[in-house]
Amino acid sequence: MFSCRIARVVPADAMLESAPMRRLCSSRFERTARHNGWQRIAGLDEAGRGSLFGPVFAAAVILNPRRRIVGLDDSKKLTPEHREILAGRIREHALAWCVAQVDSSRIDAWNIYQASRQAMTDAVAQLSIQPDFLLIDAMHLDLLVEQKPIVKGDARSVSIAAASILAKVARDEVMREFGQIYPVYGLASNKGYGTRAHLEALRTHGPSPLHRFSFAPVRDAVCWAAAATQENLPLPSLSNNESATSSLDSPL
């Protein structure tokens, strides 16, 4: 018996977007943008979108194409120590960078998606060099700037990866500070995310003023916290005359 395999012709474009290459963080998107005439290319990403506590952060970074920073990748793949080292190199060698945040009250008022977009918009607006092209992790901003949303962009574009690192490092630092103010929630370790210990603390102590009350676990904890108390409602005191009148007017 003979067996044969018919070779499947794969288009060149499909080969370029094969799974291994999609996971590779590189500067190919930046090179393509520069080839098309754009020069000031900013990467954008957020940190803390799924957290139950505190602000959402976003960063914008314009890398120097003549100064390569080795090791840039999705911040979630890096150890805290590695993120800190890379954050220092990004701040030192980037042409421009900015980190912005939107607090929990505005997250509750707008929703987390719009709050994340606003944080990114603020980061772009505060850059010392205004970009002419944006690479964004799976989002589009209402800005008059050419932009390209990229799915899983923080793992594919060095500019977006740099932004994800700066946003993550800045937010983690703030969470450690809040952890000293609200120690029962373990914010220094869980960074506000819904870990088992954090959810248990919410059930026991209820949420803090900086939790995101529009998020279901926090909203539910307001009603069901084990340590929650209900203050007695103040009732107006009646004088003897008023009391007597009320007694006479009341039906038998």
PDB file of C-alpha atoms in Angstrom:
ATOM      1  CA  MET A   1       0.000   0.000   0.000  1.00  0.00           C
ATOM      2  CA  PHE A   2       1.063   3.480  -0.643  1.00  0.00           C
ATOM      3  CA  SER A   3       0.168   6.597   1.226  1.00  0.00           C
ATOM      4  CA  CYS A   4       0.591  10.068   0.046  1.00  0.00           C
ATOM      5  CA  ARG A   5       0.151  13.489   1.564  1.00  0.00           C
ATOM      6  CA  ILE A   6      -1.060  16.401  -0.471  1.00  0.00           C
ATOM      7  CA  ALA A   7       0.882  19.504   0.435  1.00  0.00           C
ATOM      8  CA  ARG A   8      -1.312  22.397   1.408  1.00  0.00           C
ATOM      9  CA  VAL A   9      -0.205  25.701  -0.061  1.00  0.00           C
ATOM     10  CA  VAL A  10      -0.162  28.327   2.658  1.00  0.00           C
ATOM     11  CA  PRO A  11      -0.392  31.977   1.571  1.00  0.00           C
ATOM     12  CA  ALA A  12       2.600  34.113   2.458  1.00  0.00           C
ATOM     13  CA  ASP A  13       0.474  36.401   4.647  1.00  0.00           C
ATOM     14  CA  ALA A  14      -0.794  33.445   6.656  1.00  0.00           C
ATOM     15  CA  MET A  15       2.767  32.244   7.212  1.00  0.00           C
ATOM     16  CA  LEU A  16       3.738  35.630   8.565  1.00  0.00           C
ATOM     17  CA  GLU A  17       0.862  35.473  11.036  1.00  0.00           C
ATOM     18  CA  SER A  18       1.457  31.880  12.169  1.00  0.00           C
ATOM     19  CA  ALA A  19       0.918  31.103  15.848  1.00  0.00           C
ATOM     20  CA  PRO A  20       4.599  31.117  16.923  1.00  0.00           C
ATOM     21  CA  MET A  21       5.168  34.487  15.295  1.00  0.00           C
ATOM     22  CA  ARG A  22       2.039  35.994  16.835  1.00  0.00           C
ATOM     23  CA  ARG A  23       3.494  35.213  20.245  1.00  0.00           C
ATOM     24  CA  LEU A  24       6.858  36.757  19.420  1.00  0.00           C
ATOM     25  CA  CYS A  25       7.336  40.237  20.820  1.00  0.00           C
ATOM     26  CA  SER A  26       9.253  42.249  18.231  1.00  0.00           C
ATOM     27  CA  SER A  27       9.489  45.631  16.542  1.00  0.00           C
ATOM     28  CA  ARG A  28       7.868  44.547  13.259  1.00  0.00           C
ATOM     29  CA  PHE A  29       4.767  46.706  13.787  1.00  0.00           C
ATOM     30  CA  GLU A  30       6.951  49.727  14.536  1.00  0.00           C
ATOM     31  CA  ARG A  31       9.108  49.058  11.465  1.00  0.00           C
ATOM     32  CA  THR A  32       6.029  48.776   9.268  1.00  0.00           C
ATOM     33  CA  ALA A  33       4.677  52.074  10.574  1.00  0.00           C
ATOM     34  CA  ARG A  34       7.994  53.836   9.955  1.00  0.00           C
ATOM     35  CA  HIS A  35       8.174  52.316   6.470  1.00  0.00           C
ATOM     36  CA  ASN A  36       4.766  53.916   5.799  1.00  0.00           C
ATOM     37  CA  GLY A  37       5.994  57.336   6.903  1.00  0.00           C
ATOM     38  CA  TRP A  38       5.089  57.525  10.586  1.00  0.00           C
ATOM     39  CA  GLN A  39       7.915  58.565  12.888  1.00  0.00           C
ATOM     40  CA  ARG A  40       6.643  59.128  16.433  1.00  0.00           C
ATOM     41  CA  ILE A  41       5.107  55.751  17.254  1.00  0.00           C
ATOM     42  CA  ALA A  42       3.629  55.291  20.715  1.00  0.00           C
ATOM     43  CA  GLY A  43       2.660  52.019  22.304  1.00  0.00           C
ATOM     44  CA  LEU A  44      -0.233  52.001  24.804  1.00  0.00           C
ATOM     45  CA  ASP A  45      -1.478  49.514  27.363  1.00  0.00           C
ATOM     46  CA  GLU A  46      -3.341  49.412  30.690  1.00  0.00           C
ATOM     47  CA  ALA A  47      -2.924  47.642  34.021  1.00  0.00           C
ATOM     48  CA  GLY A  48      -5.523  46.769  36.628  1.00  0.00           C
ATOM     49  CA  ARG A  49      -8.567  46.435  34.416  1.00  0.00           C
ATOM     50  CA  GLY A  50      -9.785  43.289  36.194  1.00  0.00           C
ATOM     51  CA  SER A  51      -8.927  44.405  39.718  1.00  0.00           C
ATOM     52  CA  LEU A  52     -11.601  44.914  42.379  1.00  0.00           C
ATOM     53  CA  PHE A  53      -9.760  47.785  44.042  1.00  0.00           C
ATOM     54  CA  GLY A  54      -8.304  51.150  43.174  1.00  0.00           C
ATOM     55  CA  PRO A  55      -7.463  52.938  39.950  1.00  0.00           C
ATOM     56  CA  VAL A  56      -6.793  51.576  36.508  1.00  0.00           C
ATOM     57  CA  PHE A  57      -3.429  52.666  35.082  1.00  0.00           C
ATOM     58  CA  ALA A  58      -2.333  53.209  31.498  1.00  0.00           C
ATOM     59  CA  ALA A  59       1.011  54.080  29.949  1.00  0.00           C
ATOM     60  CA  ALA A  60       2.130  55.507  26.620  1.00  0.00           C
ATOM     61  CA  VAL A  61       5.705  54.987  25.421  1.00  0.00           C
ATOM     62  CA  ILE A  62       7.585  56.235  22.364  1.00  0.00           C
ATOM     63  CA  LEU A  63      10.660  54.021  22.108  1.00  0.00           C
ATOM     64  CA  ASN A  64      13.898  55.186  20.536  1.00  0.00           C
ATOM     65  CA  PRO A  65      14.347  53.076  17.363  1.00  0.00           C
ATOM     66  CA  ARG A  66      18.117  53.534  17.707  1.00  0.00           C
ATOM     67  CA  ARG A  67      18.205  52.226  21.267  1.00  0.00           C
ATOM     68  CA  ARG A  68      17.090  48.627  21.618  1.00  0.00           C
ATOM     69  CA  ILE A  69      15.871  47.469  25.041  1.00  0.00           C
ATOM     70  CA  VAL A  70      16.441  43.721  25.322  1.00  0.00           C
ATOM     71  CA  GLY A  71      13.793  41.597  27.032  1.00  0.00           C
ATOM     72  CA  LEU A  72      10.630  43.593  26.387  1.00  0.00           C
ATOM     73  CA  ASP A  73       7.554  41.379  26.620  1.00  0.00           C
ATOM     74  CA  ASP A  74       4.060  41.176  28.069  1.00  0.00           C
ATOM     75  CA  SER A  75       4.442  42.368  31.669  1.00  0.00           C
ATOM     76  CA  LYS A  76       2.403  39.409  32.939  1.00  0.00           C
ATOM     77  CA  LYS A  77       5.113  37.032  31.693  1.00  0.00           C
ATOM     78  CA  LEU A  78       7.881  38.790  33.628  1.00  0.00           C
ATOM     79  CA  THR A  79       8.894  38.495  37.258  1.00  0.00           C
ATOM     80  CA  PRO A  80       8.455  41.612  39.439  1.00  0.00           C
ATOM     81  CA  GLU A  81      12.245  42.011  39.601  1.00  0.00           C
ATOM     82  CA  HIS A  82      12.574  41.814  35.825  1.00  0.00           C
ATOM     83  CA  ARG A  83       9.746  44.330  35.361  1.00  0.00           C
ATOM     84  CA  GLU A  84      11.467  46.803  37.688  1.00  0.00           C
ATOM     85  CA  ILE A  85      14.743  46.525  35.758  1.00  0.00           C
ATOM     86  CA  LEU A  86      13.049  46.971  32.391  1.00  0.00           C
ATOM     87  CA  ALA A  87      10.933  49.862  33.673  1.00  0.00           C
ATOM     88  CA  GLY A  88      14.099  51.706  34.632  1.00  0.00           C
ATOM     89  CA  ARG A  89      15.597  51.136  31.184  1.00  0.00           C
ATOM     90  CA  ILE A  90      12.396  52.250  29.453  1.00  0.00           C
ATOM     91  CA  ARG A  91      12.225  55.482  31.459  1.00  0.00           C
ATOM     92  CA  GLU A  92      15.904  56.140  30.742  1.00  0.00           C
ATOM     93  CA  HIS A  93      16.054  55.386  27.027  1.00  0.00           C
ATOM     94  CA  ALA A  94      12.565  56.050  25.619  1.00  0.00           C
ATOM     95  CA  LEU A  95      12.044  59.233  23.650  1.00  0.00           C
ATOM     96  CA  ALA A  96       8.924  59.940  25.727  1.00  0.00           C
ATOM     97  CA  TRP A  97       6.746  58.122  28.232  1.00  0.00           C
ATOM     98  CA  CYS A  98       3.830  58.862  30.537  1.00  0.00           C
ATOM     99  CA  VAL A  99       1.700  56.942  33.041  1.00  0.00           C
ATOM    100  CA  ALA A 100      -1.864  58.056  33.834  1.00  0.00           C
ATOM    101  CA  GLN A 101      -4.617  56.678  36.049  1.00  0.00           C
ATOM    102  CA  VAL A 102      -8.390  56.838  36.532  1.00  0.00           C
ATOM    103  CA  ASP A 103      -9.674  56.318  40.070  1.00  0.00           C
ATOM    104  CA  SER A 104     -12.282  53.859  41.296  1.00  0.00           C
ATOM    105  CA  SER A 105     -15.072  56.431  41.612  1.00  0.00           C
ATOM    106  CA  ARG A 106     -14.824  57.291  37.911  1.00  0.00           C
ATOM    107  CA  ILE A 107     -14.590  53.585  37.058  1.00  0.00           C
ATOM    108  CA  ASP A 108     -17.920  53.098  38.868  1.00  0.00           C
ATOM    109  CA  ALA A 109     -19.426  56.110  37.115  1.00  0.00           C
ATOM    110  CA  TRP A 110     -18.288  55.227  33.578  1.00  0.00           C
ATOM    111  CA  ASN A 111     -17.491  51.450  33.534  1.00  0.00           C
ATOM    112  CA  ILE A 112     -14.031  49.897  33.389  1.00  0.00           C
ATOM    113  CA  TYR A 113     -13.777  49.870  29.590  1.00  0.00           C
ATOM    114  CA  GLN A 114     -14.381  53.604  29.257  1.00  0.00           C
ATOM    115  CA  ALA A 115     -12.146  54.317  32.262  1.00  0.00           C
ATOM    116  CA  SER A 116      -9.314  52.353  30.622  1.00  0.00           C
ATOM    117  CA  ARG A 117      -9.761  54.310  27.390  1.00  0.00           C
ATOM    118  CA  GLN A 118      -9.702  57.578  29.334  1.00  0.00           C
ATOM    119  CA  ALA A 119      -6.490  56.597  31.133  1.00  0.00           C
ATOM    120  CA  MET A 120      -4.862  55.829  27.773  1.00  0.00           C
ATOM    121  CA  THR A 121      -6.098  59.108  26.299  1.00  0.00           C
ATOM    122  CA  ASP A 122      -4.676  61.018  29.279  1.00  0.00           C
ATOM    123  CA  ALA A 123      -1.322  59.240  28.917  1.00  0.00           C
ATOM    124  CA  VAL A 124      -1.094  60.233  25.238  1.00  0.00           C
ATOM    125  CA  ALA A 125      -2.067  63.832  25.977  1.00  0.00           C
ATOM    126  CA  GLN A 126       0.682  64.187  28.595  1.00  0.00           C
ATOM    127  CA  LEU A 127       3.541  62.835  26.470  1.00  0.00           C
ATOM    128  CA  SER A 128       6.336  65.360  26.014  1.00  0.00           C
ATOM    129  CA  ILE A 129       6.442  64.384  22.321  1.00  0.00           C
ATOM    130  CA  GLN A 130       3.088  64.026  20.617  1.00  0.00           C
ATOM    131  CA  PRO A 131       2.868  60.789  18.605  1.00  0.00           C
ATOM    132  CA  ASP A 132       1.695  60.516  15.014  1.00  0.00           C
ATOM    133  CA  PHE A 133       0.891  56.803  15.249  1.00  0.00           C
ATOM    134  CA  LEU A 134      -0.496  54.651  18.065  1.00  0.00           C
ATOM    135  CA  LEU A 135      -0.118  50.933  18.640  1.00  0.00           C
ATOM    136  CA  ILE A 136      -2.760  49.872  21.172  1.00  0.00           C
ATOM    137  CA  ASP A 137      -3.519  46.603  22.890  1.00  0.00           C
ATOM    138  CA  ALA A 138      -6.916  45.660  21.382  1.00  0.00           C
ATOM    139  CA  MET A 139      -8.567  49.047  21.768  1.00  0.00           C
ATOM    140  CA  HIS A 140      -9.362  52.173  19.741  1.00  0.00           C
ATOM    141  CA  LEU A 141      -9.246  55.714  21.100  1.00  0.00           C
ATOM    142  CA  ASP A 142     -11.251  58.755  20.026  1.00  0.00           C
ATOM    143  CA  LEU A 143      -8.150  60.659  18.979  1.00  0.00           C
ATOM    144  CA  LEU A 144      -7.238  62.263  15.676  1.00  0.00           C
ATOM    145  CA  VAL A 145      -4.119  60.133  15.438  1.00  0.00           C
ATOM    146  CA  GLU A 146      -3.531  57.178  13.148  1.00  0.00           C
ATOM    147  CA  GLN A 147      -3.734  54.000  15.240  1.00  0.00           C
ATOM    148  CA  LYS A 148      -3.620  50.234  15.015  1.00  0.00           C
ATOM    149  CA  PRO A 149      -5.300  48.032  17.642  1.00  0.00           C
ATOM    150  CA  ILE A 150      -3.455  44.722  18.048  1.00  0.00           C
ATOM    151  CA  VAL A 151      -4.954  41.684  19.762  1.00  0.00           C
ATOM    152  CA  LYS A 152      -2.536  40.498  22.479  1.00  0.00           C
ATOM    153  CA  GLY A 153      -0.417  43.483  21.504  1.00  0.00           C
ATOM    154  CA  ASP A 154       1.588  43.442  24.730  1.00  0.00           C
ATOM    155  CA  ALA A 155       3.050  40.090  23.639  1.00  0.00           C
ATOM    156  CA  ARG A 156       3.622  41.127  20.008  1.00  0.00           C
ATOM    157  CA  SER A 157       4.780  44.763  19.933  1.00  0.00           C
ATOM    158  CA  VAL A 158       7.788  46.066  21.868  1.00  0.00           C
ATOM    159  CA  SER A 159       6.164  49.497  22.231  1.00  0.00           C
ATOM    160  CA  ILE A 160       2.978  48.058  23.732  1.00  0.00           C
ATOM    161  CA  ALA A 161       5.060  45.724  25.911  1.00  0.00           C
ATOM    162  CA  ALA A 162       7.019  48.714  27.229  1.00  0.00           C
ATOM    163  CA  ALA A 163       3.755  50.497  28.044  1.00  0.00           C
ATOM    164  CA  SER A 164       2.397  47.408  29.801  1.00  0.00           C
ATOM    165  CA  ILE A 165       5.535  47.212  31.949  1.00  0.00           C
ATOM    166  CA  LEU A 166       5.409  50.872  33.013  1.00  0.00           C
ATOM    167  CA  ALA A 167       1.688  50.701  33.799  1.00  0.00           C
ATOM    168  CA  LYS A 168       2.083  47.479  35.772  1.00  0.00           C
ATOM    169  CA  VAL A 169       5.086  48.684  37.791  1.00  0.00           C
ATOM    170  CA  ALA A 170       3.393  51.999  38.624  1.00  0.00           C
ATOM    171  CA  ARG A 171       0.168  50.328  39.707  1.00  0.00           C
ATOM    172  CA  ASP A 172       1.926  47.671  41.793  1.00  0.00           C
ATOM    173  CA  GLU A 173       3.766  50.408  43.683  1.00  0.00           C
ATOM    174  CA  VAL A 174       0.491  52.192  44.453  1.00  0.00           C
ATOM    175  CA  MET A 175      -1.102  48.911  45.571  1.00  0.00           C
ATOM    176  CA  ARG A 176       1.728  48.347  48.039  1.00  0.00           C
ATOM    177  CA  GLU A 177       1.105  51.804  49.480  1.00  0.00           C
ATOM    178  CA  PHE A 178      -2.637  51.163  49.772  1.00  0.00           C
ATOM    179  CA  GLY A 179      -1.832  47.820  51.355  1.00  0.00           C
ATOM    180  CA  GLN A 180      -0.401  49.675  54.352  1.00  0.00           C
ATOM    181  CA  ILE A 181      -3.573  51.759  54.657  1.00  0.00           C
ATOM    182  CA  TYR A 182      -5.970  48.816  54.202  1.00  0.00           C
ATOM    183  CA  PRO A 183      -3.966  45.806  55.436  1.00  0.00           C
ATOM    184  CA  VAL A 184      -6.910  43.389  55.809  1.00  0.00           C
ATOM    185  CA  TYR A 185      -7.287  42.944  52.027  1.00  0.00           C
ATOM    186  CA  GLY A 186      -3.719  41.806  51.248  1.00  0.00           C
ATOM    187  CA  LEU A 187      -3.325  44.392  48.485  1.00  0.00           C
ATOM    188  CA  ALA A 188       0.468  44.227  48.510  1.00  0.00           C
ATOM    189  CA  SER A 189       0.321  40.625  47.317  1.00  0.00           C
ATOM    190  CA  ASN A 190      -2.926  40.373  45.322  1.00  0.00           C
ATOM    191  CA  LYS A 191      -2.763  43.906  43.828  1.00  0.00           C
ATOM    192  CA  GLY A 192      -6.524  44.226  44.253  1.00  0.00           C
ATOM    193  CA  TYR A 193      -7.468  41.193  42.172  1.00  0.00           C
ATOM    194  CA  GLY A 194     -10.138  38.764  43.328  1.00  0.00           C
ATOM    195  CA  THR A 195      -8.011  36.127  45.015  1.00  0.00           C
ATOM    196  CA  ARG A 196      -9.603  33.763  47.515  1.00  0.00           C
ATOM    197  CA  ALA A 197      -8.068  35.689  50.420  1.00  0.00           C
ATOM    198  CA  HIS A 198      -9.262  39.033  49.047  1.00  0.00           C
ATOM    199  CA  LEU A 199     -12.816  37.766  48.542  1.00  0.00           C
ATOM    200  CA  GLU A 200     -12.837  36.340  52.054  1.00  0.00           C
ATOM    201  CA  ALA A 201     -11.687  39.705  53.431  1.00  0.00           C
ATOM    202  CA  LEU A 202     -14.522  41.404  51.543  1.00  0.00           C
ATOM    203  CA  ARG A 203     -17.047  38.986  53.052  1.00  0.00           C
ATOM    204  CA  THR A 204     -15.616  39.534  56.533  1.00  0.00           C
ATOM    205  CA  HIS A 205     -14.911  43.266  56.588  1.00  0.00           C
ATOM    206  CA  GLY A 206     -16.875  44.666  53.675  1.00  0.00           C
ATOM    207  CA  PRO A 207     -15.276  46.906  51.009  1.00  0.00           C
ATOM    208  CA  SER A 208     -13.103  49.938  51.575  1.00  0.00           C
ATOM    209  CA  PRO A 209     -13.988  53.355  50.089  1.00  0.00           C
ATOM    210  CA  LEU A 210     -11.526  52.677  47.243  1.00  0.00           C
ATOM    211  CA  HIS A 211     -13.016  49.388  46.079  1.00  0.00           C
ATOM    212  CA  ARG A 212     -14.894  49.323  42.768  1.00  0.00           C
ATOM    213  CA  PHE A 213     -18.518  49.111  43.838  1.00  0.00           C
ATOM    214  CA  SER A 214     -19.735  48.494  40.284  1.00  0.00           C
ATOM    215  CA  PHE A 215     -17.945  45.124  40.327  1.00  0.00           C
ATOM    216  CA  ALA A 216     -20.186  42.274  41.480  1.00  0.00           C
ATOM    217  CA  PRO A 217     -17.961  40.795  44.253  1.00  0.00           C
ATOM    218  CA  VAL A 218     -17.628  44.231  45.854  1.00  0.00           C
ATOM    219  CA  ARG A 219     -21.289  45.117  45.389  1.00  0.00           C
ATOM    220  CA  ASP A 220     -22.371  41.830  46.956  1.00  0.00           C
ATOM    221  CA  ALA A 221     -19.999  42.303  49.897  1.00  0.00           C
ATOM    222  CA  VAL A 222     -21.745  45.540  50.881  1.00  0.00           C
ATOM    223  CA  CYS A 223     -24.877  43.576  51.776  1.00  0.00           C
ATOM    224  CA  TRP A 224     -23.406  40.326  53.050  1.00  0.00           C
ATOM    225  CA  ALA A 225     -20.216  41.279  54.907  1.00  0.00           C
ATOM    226  CA  ALA A 226     -20.039  39.315  58.170  1.00  0.00           C
ATOM    227  CA  ALA A 227     -18.891  42.346  60.138  1.00  0.00           C
ATOM    228  CA  ALA A 228     -21.447  44.715  58.630  1.00  0.00           C
ATOM    229  CA  THR A 229     -23.617  46.636  61.079  1.00  0.00           C
ATOM    230  CA  GLN A 230     -26.780  48.638  60.669  1.00  0.00           C
ATOM    231  CA  GLU A 231     -27.047  51.789  62.679  1.00  0.00           C
ATOM    232  CA  ASN A 232     -30.412  52.490  64.300  1.00  0.00           C
ATOM    233  CA  LEU A 233     -32.313  55.168  62.460  1.00  0.00           C
ATOM    234  CA  PRO A 234     -32.788  58.290  64.609  1.00  0.00           C
ATOM    235  CA  LEU A 235     -36.412  58.842  65.623  1.00  0.00           C
ATOM    236  CA  PRO A 236     -37.698  62.269  66.674  1.00  0.00           C
ATOM    237  CA  SER A 237     -38.504  62.464  70.352  1.00  0.00           C
ATOM    238  CA  LEU A 238     -42.114  63.389  71.154  1.00  0.00           C
ATOM    239  CA  SER A 239     -43.077  65.828  73.877  1.00  0.00           C
ATOM    240  CA  ASN A 240     -45.712  64.819  76.432  1.00  0.00           C
ATOM    241  CA  ASN A 241     -48.359  66.930  74.682  1.00  0.00           C
ATOM    242  CA  GLU A 242     -47.538  65.439  71.286  1.00  0.00           C
ATOM    243  CA  SER A 243     -47.606  61.964  72.766  1.00  0.00           C
ATOM    244  CA  ALA A 244     -50.957  62.545  74.380  1.00  0.00           C
ATOM    245  CA  THR A 245     -52.401  63.970  71.151  1.00  0.00           C
ATOM    246  CA  SER A 246     -51.117  60.984  69.201  1.00  0.00           C
ATOM    247  CA  SER A 247     -52.764  58.630  71.703  1.00  0.00           C
ATOM    248  CA  LEU A 248     -56.116  60.380  71.468  1.00  0.00           C
ATOM    249  CA  ASP A 249     -55.980  60.494  67.654  1.00  0.00           C
ATOM    250  CA  SER A 250     -55.029  56.855  67.268  1.00  0.00           C
ATOM    251  CA  PRO A 251     -57.877  54.449  66.415  1.00  0.00           C
ATOM    252  CA  LEU A 252     -58.999  51.933  69.036  1.00  0.00           C
TER     253      LEU A 252
END
